[in-house]
Amino acid sequence: MNGIKKSFKKITPAYIAKTALLAAISYILYMFVKFPLPFMFPSFLEMQFSELPALLAGFGVGPLSGCLVIIIKCALKLPFSTTAMVGELMDCIIGLSVVIPASIFYSKLKTKKSALIGVIIGVSIATVFSMLFNRFVAIPFYVKLFFNGNFDAVVGICATLYKGVNKTNFYLYYIFLGVLPFNLLRLSIVGLITFLTYKKLSKILHWEVASKKKKKPSEVENNCQTEEKDI
């Protein structure tokens, strides 16, 4: 109970403002800053780095803030979904699976080493989740929704990139030559940028702490003047 109370005490107006700002940046990245790498991966796998603000929130504000950034950006995207919300669900799961372990690990011991280890753990877990979700949820769903159950249509999309792919070995090619390296590359870029910038951003995000420190000398002078008047 004490832990829960402490968590709620941290949710100040400044905390909400930081989380909202980072969620807005994450949403913009999610909606507008994305591109395919058709020479490396299937064209429907688009590079996007919307987990970056969430990871920075997790490191600079706290794990809960990082999770909220992921949830908010995915919720805002839902009305514009072109995948019957399955794509957003997958992005939410992948985002949370990288932010939660990374930020919690870092919060236990706030050092550069723990930040690096946290990022590596988060990226690894999220990559595994992306492979499982694609294999058992996303691809089967997309085949039914967009191709009327015609699995050969999906195989055909990947055939130009993966020579020798067929209906029997599709998942072997797609998961290990597509999803695995794609998410490992994408999330590693996010993790690397986070690792290189989180310290500087953390100082900026804690503007209210800096302002309090600046106010202290003046507050001391005011207190002294009050005490003199009382005397």
CSV table of N, CA and C in Angstrom, one decimal, residues 42-126:
chain,number,residue,atom,x,y,z
A,42,PRO,N,10.0,-6.7,-46.0
A,42,PRO,CA,8.7,-6.5,-46.7
A,42,PRO,C,8.2,-5.1,-46.6
A,43,SER,N,7.6,-4.5,-47.6
A,43,SER,CA,7.2,-3.1,-47.7
A,43,SER,C,6.2,-2.7,-46.6
A,44,PHE,N,5.5,-3.7,-46.0
A,44,PHE,CA,4.5,-3.3,-45.0
A,44,PHE,C,5.1,-3.2,-43.6
A,45,LEU,N,6.4,-3.5,-43.5
A,45,LEU,CA,7.1,-3.3,-42.3
A,45,LEU,C,7.8,-1.9,-42.4
A,46,GLU,N,7.2,-1.0,-41.6
A,46,GLU,CA,7.7,0.4,-41.7
A,46,GLU,C,8.5,0.8,-40.5
A,47,MET,N,9.7,1.4,-40.8
A,47,MET,CA,10.5,1.9,-39.8
A,47,MET,C,9.8,3.1,-39.1
A,48,GLN,N,9.7,3.1,-37.8
A,48,GLN,CA,9.2,4.2,-37.0
A,48,GLN,C,9.8,4.2,-35.6
A,49,PHE,N,10.0,5.3,-35.0
A,49,PHE,CA,10.7,5.4,-33.8
A,49,PHE,C,9.9,6.0,-32.7
A,50,SER,N,8.6,5.8,-32.6
A,50,SER,CA,7.8,6.4,-31.7
A,50,SER,C,8.0,5.9,-30.2
A,51,GLU,N,8.7,4.8,-30.1
A,51,GLU,CA,9.0,4.4,-28.7
A,51,GLU,C,10.1,5.3,-28.0
A,52,LEU,N,10.8,6.1,-28.8
A,52,LEU,CA,11.9,6.9,-28.3
A,52,LEU,C,11.4,7.8,-27.2
A,53,PRO,N,10.4,8.7,-27.4
A,53,PRO,CA,9.9,9.5,-26.3
A,53,PRO,C,9.4,8.7,-25.1
A,54,ALA,N,8.9,7.5,-25.3
A,54,ALA,CA,8.4,6.7,-24.2
A,54,ALA,C,9.6,6.2,-23.4
A,55,LEU,N,10.6,5.8,-24.0
A,55,LEU,CA,11.8,5.3,-23.3
A,55,LEU,C,12.4,6.5,-22.5
A,56,LEU,N,12.5,7.6,-23.2
A,56,LEU,CA,13.0,8.8,-22.5
A,56,LEU,C,12.2,9.2,-21.3
A,57,ALA,N,10.9,9.0,-21.4
A,57,ALA,CA,10.0,9.3,-20.3
A,57,ALA,C,10.2,8.3,-19.2
A,58,GLY,N,10.4,7.0,-19.6
A,58,GLY,CA,10.6,6.0,-18.6
A,58,GLY,C,11.9,6.2,-17.8
A,59,PHE,N,12.9,6.7,-18.5
A,59,PHE,CA,14.2,7.0,-17.8
A,59,PHE,C,14.2,8.3,-17.1
A,60,GLY,N,13.6,9.3,-17.7
A,60,GLY,CA,13.7,10.7,-17.1
A,60,GLY,C,12.6,11.0,-16.1
A,61,VAL,N,11.4,10.4,-16.3
A,61,VAL,CA,10.3,10.7,-15.4
A,61,VAL,C,9.9,9.5,-14.5
A,62,GLY,N,9.9,8.3,-15.1
A,62,GLY,CA,9.6,7.1,-14.4
A,62,GLY,C,8.9,6.1,-15.3
A,63,PRO,N,9.0,4.8,-14.9
A,63,PRO,CA,8.4,3.7,-15.7
A,63,PRO,C,6.9,3.9,-16.0
A,64,LEU,N,6.1,4.4,-15.0
A,64,LEU,CA,4.7,4.6,-15.3
A,64,LEU,C,4.5,5.7,-16.4
A,65,SER,N,5.3,6.7,-16.4
A,65,SER,CA,5.2,7.8,-17.4
A,65,SER,C,5.5,7.2,-18.8
A,66,GLY,N,6.5,6.3,-18.9
A,66,GLY,CA,6.9,5.7,-20.1
A,66,GLY,C,5.7,4.8,-20.7
A,67,CYS,N,5.1,4.1,-19.8
A,67,CYS,CA,4.0,3.2,-20.2
A,67,CYS,C,2.8,4.1,-20.7
A,68,LEU,N,2.5,5.2,-20.0
A,68,LEU,CA,1.4,6.1,-20.4
A,68,LEU,C,1.7,6.7,-21.7
A,69,VAL,N,2.9,7.0,-22.0
A,69,VAL,CA,3.2,7.6,-23.4
A,69,VAL,C,2.9,6.6,-24.5
A,70,ILE,N,3.2,5.3,-24.2
A,70,ILE,CA,2.9,4.3,-25.2
A,70,ILE,C,1.4,4.1,-25.4
A,71,ILE,N,0.7,4.0,-24.3
A,71,ILE,CA,-0.7,3.8,-24.3
A,71,ILE,C,-1.5,4.9,-25.0
A,72,ILE,N,-1.1,6.2,-24.6
A,72,ILE,CA,-1.7,7.4,-25.1
A,72,ILE,C,-1.5,7.5,-26.7
A,73,LYS,N,-0.3,7.3,-27.1
A,73,LYS,CA,0.0,7.4,-28.6
A,73,LYS,C,-0.7,6.4,-29.4
A,74,CYS,N,-0.9,5.1,-28.8
A,74,CYS,CA,-1.6,4.1,-29.6
A,74,CYS,C,-3.1,4.3,-29.5
A,75,ALA,N,-3.6,4.9,-28.4
A,75,ALA,CA,-5.0,5.2,-28.3
A,75,ALA,C,-5.4,6.3,-29.2
A,76,LEU,N,-4.6,7.3,-29.4
A,76,LEU,CA,-4.8,8.4,-30.3
A,76,LEU,C,-4.8,8.0,-31.7
A,77,LYS,N,-4.1,6.9,-32.0
A,77,LYS,CA,-4.0,6.4,-33.4
A,77,LYS,C,-5.2,5.5,-33.8
A,78,LEU,N,-5.9,5.0,-32.8
A,78,LEU,CA,-6.9,4.0,-33.1
A,78,LEU,C,-8.0,4.5,-34.1
A,79,PRO,N,-8.5,5.8,-34.0
A,79,PRO,CA,-9.5,6.2,-34.9
A,79,PRO,C,-9.0,6.2,-36.4
A,80,PHE,N,-7.7,6.2,-36.6
A,80,PHE,CA,-7.1,6.3,-37.9
A,80,PHE,C,-6.6,4.9,-38.4
A,81,SER,N,-6.9,3.9,-37.6
A,81,SER,CA,-6.4,2.5,-37.9
A,81,SER,C,-6.8,2.0,-39.2
A,82,THR,N,-5.9,1.4,-39.9
A,82,THR,CA,-6.2,0.7,-41.2
A,82,THR,C,-6.0,-0.8,-41.1
A,83,THR,N,-5.8,-1.2,-39.9
A,83,THR,CA,-5.6,-2.7,-39.6
A,83,THR,C,-6.6,-3.3,-38.6
A,84,ALA,N,-7.8,-2.6,-38.5
A,84,ALA,CA,-8.8,-3.1,-37.6
A,84,ALA,C,-8.2,-3.1,-36.2
A,85,MET,N,-7.3,-2.2,-35.9
A,85,MET,CA,-6.7,-1.9,-34.6
A,85,MET,C,-5.7,-3.0,-34.1
A,86,VAL,N,-5.5,-4.0,-35.0
A,86,VAL,CA,-4.5,-5.0,-34.6
A,86,VAL,C,-3.1,-4.5,-34.6
A,87,GLY,N,-2.8,-3.7,-35.6
A,87,GLY,CA,-1.5,-3.1,-35.7
A,87,GLY,C,-1.2,-2.2,-34.5
A,88,GLU,N,-2.2,-1.4,-34.1
A,88,GLU,CA,-2.0,-0.6,-32.9
A,88,GLU,C,-1.8,-1.4,-31.6
A,89,LEU,N,-2.5,-2.5,-31.5
A,89,LEU,CA,-2.4,-3.4,-30.4
A,89,LEU,C,-1.0,-4.0,-30.4
A,90,MET,N,-0.5,-4.4,-31.5
A,90,MET,CA,0.9,-5.0,-31.6
A,90,MET,C,1.9,-3.9,-31.2
A,91,ASP,N,1.7,-2.7,-31.7
A,91,ASP,CA,2.7,-1.6,-31.4
A,91,ASP,C,2.7,-1.3,-29.9
A,92,CYS,N,1.5,-1.4,-29.3
A,92,CYS,CA,1.3,-1.1,-27.9
A,92,CYS,C,2.1,-2.2,-27.1
A,93,ILE,N,1.9,-3.4,-27.5
A,93,ILE,CA,2.5,-4.5,-26.8
A,93,ILE,C,4.1,-4.4,-26.9
A,94,ILE,N,4.5,-4.2,-28.1
A,94,ILE,CA,6.0,-4.1,-28.4
A,94,ILE,C,6.5,-2.9,-27.6
A,95,GLY,N,5.8,-1.8,-27.6
A,95,GLY,CA,6.3,-0.6,-26.9
A,95,GLY,C,6.4,-0.8,-25.4
A,96,LEU,N,5.4,-1.4,-24.8
A,96,LEU,CA,5.4,-1.7,-23.4
A,96,LEU,C,6.5,-2.7,-23.0
A,97,SER,N,6.7,-3.6,-23.9
A,97,SER,CA,7.7,-4.7,-23.6
A,97,SER,C,9.1,-4.2,-23.7
A,98,VAL,N,9.3,-3.1,-24.3
A,98,VAL,CA,10.6,-2.5,-24.3
A,98,VAL,C,10.8,-1.4,-23.2
A,99,VAL,N,9.7,-0.7,-23.0
A,99,VAL,CA,9.8,0.4,-22.0
A,99,VAL,C,9.8,-0.1,-20.5
A,100,ILE,N,8.9,-1.1,-20.3
A,100,ILE,CA,8.8,-1.5,-18.9
A,100,ILE,C,10.1,-2.1,-18.3
A,101,PRO,N,10.6,-3.2,-19.0
A,101,PRO,CA,11.9,-3.8,-18.4
A,101,PRO,C,13.0,-2.8,-18.4
A,102,ALA,N,13.2,-2.0,-19.4
A,102,ALA,CA,14.3,-1.0,-19.5
A,102,ALA,C,14.2,0.0,-18.4
A,103,SER,N,13.1,0.6,-18.3
A,103,SER,CA,12.9,1.7,-17.3
A,103,SER,C,12.9,1.2,-15.8
A,104,ILE,N,12.4,0.1,-15.6
A,104,ILE,CA,12.4,-0.5,-14.2
A,104,ILE,C,13.8,-0.9,-13.8
A,105,PHE,N,14.5,-1.5,-14.8
A,105,PHE,CA,15.9,-1.9,-14.5
A,105,PHE,C,16.7,-0.7,-14.2
A,106,TYR,N,16.6,0.4,-15.0
A,106,TYR,CA,17.3,1.6,-14.8
A,106,TYR,C,16.9,2.3,-13.4
A,107,SER,N,15.7,2.2,-13.1
A,107,SER,CA,15.2,2.9,-11.9
A,107,SER,C,15.8,2.3,-10.6
A,108,LYS,N,16.2,1.0,-10.7
A,108,LYS,CA,16.8,0.4,-9.5
A,108,LYS,C,18.2,0.9,-9.2
A,109,LEU,N,18.9,1.2,-10.2
A,109,LEU,CA,20.3,1.7,-10.0
A,109,LEU,C,20.6,2.7,-11.2
A,110,LYS,N,20.5,4.0,-10.9
A,110,LYS,CA,20.6,4.9,-12.0
A,110,LYS,C,22.0,5.3,-12.4
A,111,THR,N,22.6,4.3,-13.2
A,111,THR,CA,23.9,4.5,-13.7
A,111,THR,C,23.9,4.3,-15.2
A,112,LYS,N,25.0,4.7,-15.9
A,112,LYS,CA,25.1,4.5,-17.3
A,112,LYS,C,25.1,3.0,-17.6
A,113,LYS,N,25.7,2.2,-16.8
A,113,LYS,CA,25.8,0.8,-17.0
A,113,LYS,C,24.4,0.1,-16.9
A,114,SER,N,23.6,0.5,-15.9
A,114,SER,CA,22.3,0.0,-15.8
A,114,SER,C,21.3,0.5,-16.9
A,115,ALA,N,21.6,1.7,-17.4
A,115,ALA,CA,20.8,2.2,-18.5
A,115,ALA,C,21.0,1.4,-19.7
A,116,LEU,N,22.3,1.1,-20.0
A,116,LEU,CA,22.7,0.3,-21.1
A,116,LEU,C,22.1,-1.2,-21.0
A,117,ILE,N,22.3,-1.8,-19.9
A,117,ILE,CA,21.7,-3.1,-19.7
A,117,ILE,C,20.2,-3.1,-19.8
A,118,GLY,N,19.6,-2.1,-19.2
A,118,GLY,CA,18.1,-2.0,-19.3
A,118,GLY,C,17.6,-1.9,-20.8
A,119,VAL,N,18.3,-1.1,-21.6
A,119,VAL,CA,18.0,-1.0,-23.0
A,119,VAL,C,18.1,-2.3,-23.7
A,120,ILE,N,19.2,-3.0,-23.4
A,120,ILE,CA,19.5,-4.3,-24.1
A,120,ILE,C,18.4,-5.3,-23.7
A,121,ILE,N,18.0,-5.3,-22.5
A,121,ILE,CA,17.0,-6.2,-22.0
A,121,ILE,C,15.7,-5.9,-22.7
A,122,GLY,N,15.3,-4.6,-22.7
A,122,GLY,CA,14.1,-4.2,-23.3
A,122,GLY,C,14.0,-4.5,-24.7
A,123,VAL,N,15.0,-4.2,-25.5
A,123,VAL,CA,15.1,-4.4,-26.9
A,123,VAL,C,14.9,-5.9,-27.2
A,124,SER,N,15.6,-6.7,-26.4
A,124,SER,CA,15.6,-8.2,-26.6
A,124,SER,C,14.2,-8.7,-26.4
A,125,ILE,N,13.6,-8.3,-25.3
A,125,ILE,CA,12.2,-8.8,-24.9
A,125,ILE,C,11.2,-8.4,-26.0
A,126,ALA,N,11.3,-7.1,-26.4
A,126,ALA,CA,10.3,-6.5,-27.4
A,126,ALA,C,10.5,-7.2,-28.7
